[in-house]
XYZ file of C-alpha atoms in Angstrom:
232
model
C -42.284 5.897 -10.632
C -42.394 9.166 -8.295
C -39.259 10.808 -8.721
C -38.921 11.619 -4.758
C -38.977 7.669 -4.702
C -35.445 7.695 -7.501
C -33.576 9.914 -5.053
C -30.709 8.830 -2.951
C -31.487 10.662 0.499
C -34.169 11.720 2.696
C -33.176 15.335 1.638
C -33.993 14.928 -1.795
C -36.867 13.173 -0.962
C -37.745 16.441 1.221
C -36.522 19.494 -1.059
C -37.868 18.010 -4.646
C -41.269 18.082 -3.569
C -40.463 22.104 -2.813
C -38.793 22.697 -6.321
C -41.994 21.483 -8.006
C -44.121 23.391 -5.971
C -41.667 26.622 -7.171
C -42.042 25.222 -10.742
C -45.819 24.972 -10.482
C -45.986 28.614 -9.301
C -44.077 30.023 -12.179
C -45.813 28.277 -14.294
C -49.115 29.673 -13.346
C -47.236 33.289 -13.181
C -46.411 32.582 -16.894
C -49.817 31.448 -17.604
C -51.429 34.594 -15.852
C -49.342 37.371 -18.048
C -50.005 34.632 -21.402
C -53.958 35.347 -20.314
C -53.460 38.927 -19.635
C -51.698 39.564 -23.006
C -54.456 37.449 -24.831
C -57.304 39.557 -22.555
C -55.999 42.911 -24.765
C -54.463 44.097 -21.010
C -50.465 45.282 -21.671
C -48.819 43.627 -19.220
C -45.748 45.804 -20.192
C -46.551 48.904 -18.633
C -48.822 47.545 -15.554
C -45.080 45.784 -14.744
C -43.363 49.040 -15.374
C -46.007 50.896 -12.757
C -45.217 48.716 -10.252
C -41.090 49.037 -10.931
C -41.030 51.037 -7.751
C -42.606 48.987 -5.504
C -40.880 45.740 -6.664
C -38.116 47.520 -5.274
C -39.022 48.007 -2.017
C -40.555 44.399 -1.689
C -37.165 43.433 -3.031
C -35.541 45.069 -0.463
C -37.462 44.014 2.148
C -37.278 40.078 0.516
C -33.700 40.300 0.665
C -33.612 37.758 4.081
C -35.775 35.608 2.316
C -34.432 35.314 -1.366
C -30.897 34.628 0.987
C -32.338 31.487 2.598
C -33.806 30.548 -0.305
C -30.412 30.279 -1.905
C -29.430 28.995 1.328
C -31.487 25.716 0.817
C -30.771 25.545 -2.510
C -26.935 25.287 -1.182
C -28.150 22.913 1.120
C -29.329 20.285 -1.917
C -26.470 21.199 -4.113
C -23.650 20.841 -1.926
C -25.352 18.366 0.187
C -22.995 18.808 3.167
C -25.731 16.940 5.407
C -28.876 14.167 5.007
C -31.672 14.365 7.031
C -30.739 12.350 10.754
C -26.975 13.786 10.160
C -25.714 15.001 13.254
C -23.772 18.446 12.784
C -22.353 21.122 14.669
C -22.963 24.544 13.157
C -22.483 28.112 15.114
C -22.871 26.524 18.784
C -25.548 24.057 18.029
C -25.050 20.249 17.997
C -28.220 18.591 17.131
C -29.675 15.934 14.608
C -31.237 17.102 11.283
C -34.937 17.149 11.600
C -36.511 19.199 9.108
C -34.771 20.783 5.930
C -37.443 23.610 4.875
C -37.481 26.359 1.397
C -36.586 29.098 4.457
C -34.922 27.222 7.448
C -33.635 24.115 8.923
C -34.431 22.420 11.841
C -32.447 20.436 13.965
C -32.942 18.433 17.723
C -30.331 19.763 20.036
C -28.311 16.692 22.500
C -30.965 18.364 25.256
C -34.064 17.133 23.077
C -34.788 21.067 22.177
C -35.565 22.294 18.627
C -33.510 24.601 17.471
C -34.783 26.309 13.763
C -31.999 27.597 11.835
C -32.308 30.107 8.924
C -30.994 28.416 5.562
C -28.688 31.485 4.874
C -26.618 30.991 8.340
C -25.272 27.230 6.153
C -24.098 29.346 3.144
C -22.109 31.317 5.520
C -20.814 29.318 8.878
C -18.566 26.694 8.441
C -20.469 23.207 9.330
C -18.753 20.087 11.332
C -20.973 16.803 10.377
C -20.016 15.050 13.132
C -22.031 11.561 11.415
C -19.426 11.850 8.483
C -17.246 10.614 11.032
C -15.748 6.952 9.896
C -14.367 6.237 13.803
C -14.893 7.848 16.983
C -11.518 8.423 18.672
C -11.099 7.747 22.448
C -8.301 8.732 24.101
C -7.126 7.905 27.584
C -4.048 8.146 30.088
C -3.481 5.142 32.810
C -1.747 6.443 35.340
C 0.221 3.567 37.229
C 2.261 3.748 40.798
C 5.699 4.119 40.376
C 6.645 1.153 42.474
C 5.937 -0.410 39.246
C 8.419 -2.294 37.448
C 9.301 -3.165 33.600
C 7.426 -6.213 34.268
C 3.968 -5.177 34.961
C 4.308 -2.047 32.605
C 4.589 -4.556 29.570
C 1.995 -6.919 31.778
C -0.208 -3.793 31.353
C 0.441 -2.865 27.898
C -0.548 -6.477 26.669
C -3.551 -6.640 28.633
C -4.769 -3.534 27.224
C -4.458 -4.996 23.660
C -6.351 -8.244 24.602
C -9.129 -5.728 25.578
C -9.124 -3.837 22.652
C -8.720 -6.933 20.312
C -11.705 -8.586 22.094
C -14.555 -6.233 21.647
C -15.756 -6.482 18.539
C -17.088 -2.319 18.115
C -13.485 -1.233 18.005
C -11.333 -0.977 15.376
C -7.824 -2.718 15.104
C -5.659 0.452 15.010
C -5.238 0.672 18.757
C -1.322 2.620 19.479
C -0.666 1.931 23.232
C 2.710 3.157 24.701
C 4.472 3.940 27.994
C 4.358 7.738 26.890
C 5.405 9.753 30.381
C 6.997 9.825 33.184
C 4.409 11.838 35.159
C 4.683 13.649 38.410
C 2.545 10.814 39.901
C 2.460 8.112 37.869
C 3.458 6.237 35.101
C 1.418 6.703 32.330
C 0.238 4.513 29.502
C -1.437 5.887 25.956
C -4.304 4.035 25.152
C -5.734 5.044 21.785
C -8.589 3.485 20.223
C -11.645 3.720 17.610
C -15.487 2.978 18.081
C -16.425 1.703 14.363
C -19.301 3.593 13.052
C -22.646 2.771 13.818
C -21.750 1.505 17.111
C -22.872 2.541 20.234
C -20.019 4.961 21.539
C -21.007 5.448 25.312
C -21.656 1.545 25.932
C -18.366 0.397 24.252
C -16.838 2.937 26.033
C -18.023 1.531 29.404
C -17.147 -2.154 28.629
C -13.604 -1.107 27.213
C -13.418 0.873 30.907
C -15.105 -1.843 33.113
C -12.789 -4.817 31.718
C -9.315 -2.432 32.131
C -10.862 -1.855 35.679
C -11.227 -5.906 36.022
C -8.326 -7.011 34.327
C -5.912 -4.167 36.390
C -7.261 -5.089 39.695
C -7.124 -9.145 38.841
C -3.480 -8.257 38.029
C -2.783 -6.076 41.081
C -2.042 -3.186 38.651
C -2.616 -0.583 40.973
C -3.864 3.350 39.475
C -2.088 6.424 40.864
C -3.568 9.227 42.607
C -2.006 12.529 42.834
C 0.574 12.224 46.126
C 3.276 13.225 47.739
C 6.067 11.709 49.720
C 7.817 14.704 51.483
C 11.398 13.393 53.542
C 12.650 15.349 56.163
C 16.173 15.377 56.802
C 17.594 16.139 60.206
C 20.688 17.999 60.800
């Protein structure tokens, strides 16, 4: 069996097929100076003759030996798989394309965005995939000719919705948290399960606190005010 078909990931699947190719070339290097030497030509001082200009290729290699060792990082440390979401120096994109110099990703706005493999070793890296929930937070704002009542009325229905959809997790803290300037706000915390899709359970979580509100007469606030005017 191949052994890109033993690995674990699509990135191993991707990068060993470059680390044989790097294998196979210094094996032919070896092979070259092995025919050399057996040819009667001394390889010693032709490699000594070109000492100085090794240099300056080495110099001018320098970008390129760095994002080598970048993607070497990259299969080491594994901090991402290929289809991994991340976030890394402005960027938020899906892993397309893991290369021996750079990495490519697909921006949110469908764009490709190629990233040198040295900018990983270097830049701290949010994998937004790793993520086990996706939090959602939101404050209900209610009119304050609310009572007790309908706060708790409110506060219940909230955790029939949550309980009932089946992409959200149980952990779900809901409190009366504030007395705002124009309403009376409710915390509602909860978390999309992985996997799921995150912008459609948002809207049915919103649509059924929308239906189940109005069905109740639990009315939203809007920013108001009541001004009095006294006469003397």
């Amino acid at each position: 069996m191949p052994i890109v078909e033993k690995s674990k990931s699509d990135l191993d699947d991707q990068i060993l097929p470059i680390i044989r190719k790097g294998l196979k070339l210094i094996v032919w290097i070896v092979a070259i100076i092995v025919g050399l030497n057996n040819a009667g030509i001394q390889v010693g001082p032709l490699l000594a003759g070109l000492g100085i200009g090794g240099l300056v290729f080495a110099l001018a290699a320098q970008d390129s030996v760095a994002n080598l060792f970048g993607g070497f990082t990259i299969f080491v440390d594994k901090p991402f798989t290929l289809k991994d979401r991340i976030k890394i120096n402005g960027f938020d994109g899906t892993i397309k394309e893991v290369g021996i110099r750079s990495t490519r990703l697909v921006t949110l706005e469908g764009r490709t965005v190629t990233v040198p493999n040295k900018v990983f070793t270097g830049s701290p890296i949010e994998n937004v995939s790793s993520e086990p929930t996706r939090k959602v937070v939101l404050n209900l704002g209610l009119t304050y000719d609310m009572d007790d009542k309908k706060l708790e009325m409110a506060i219940e229905l909230l955790k029939r919705i949550a309980a009932a959809n089946d992409n959200v997790d149980e952990n779900t803290p809901i409190g009366f948290n504030q007395f705002g300037d124009f309403a009376l706000n409710i915390l509602f915390i909860y978390y999309i399960k992985k996997g799921s899709d995150i912008l459609g359970t948002q809207t049915e979580i919103n649509l059924e606190i929308l239906k189940q509100f109005n069905k109740n007469k639990l009315e939203f606030a809007f920013p108001s005010q009541t001004i009095f005017t006294k006469q003397i």
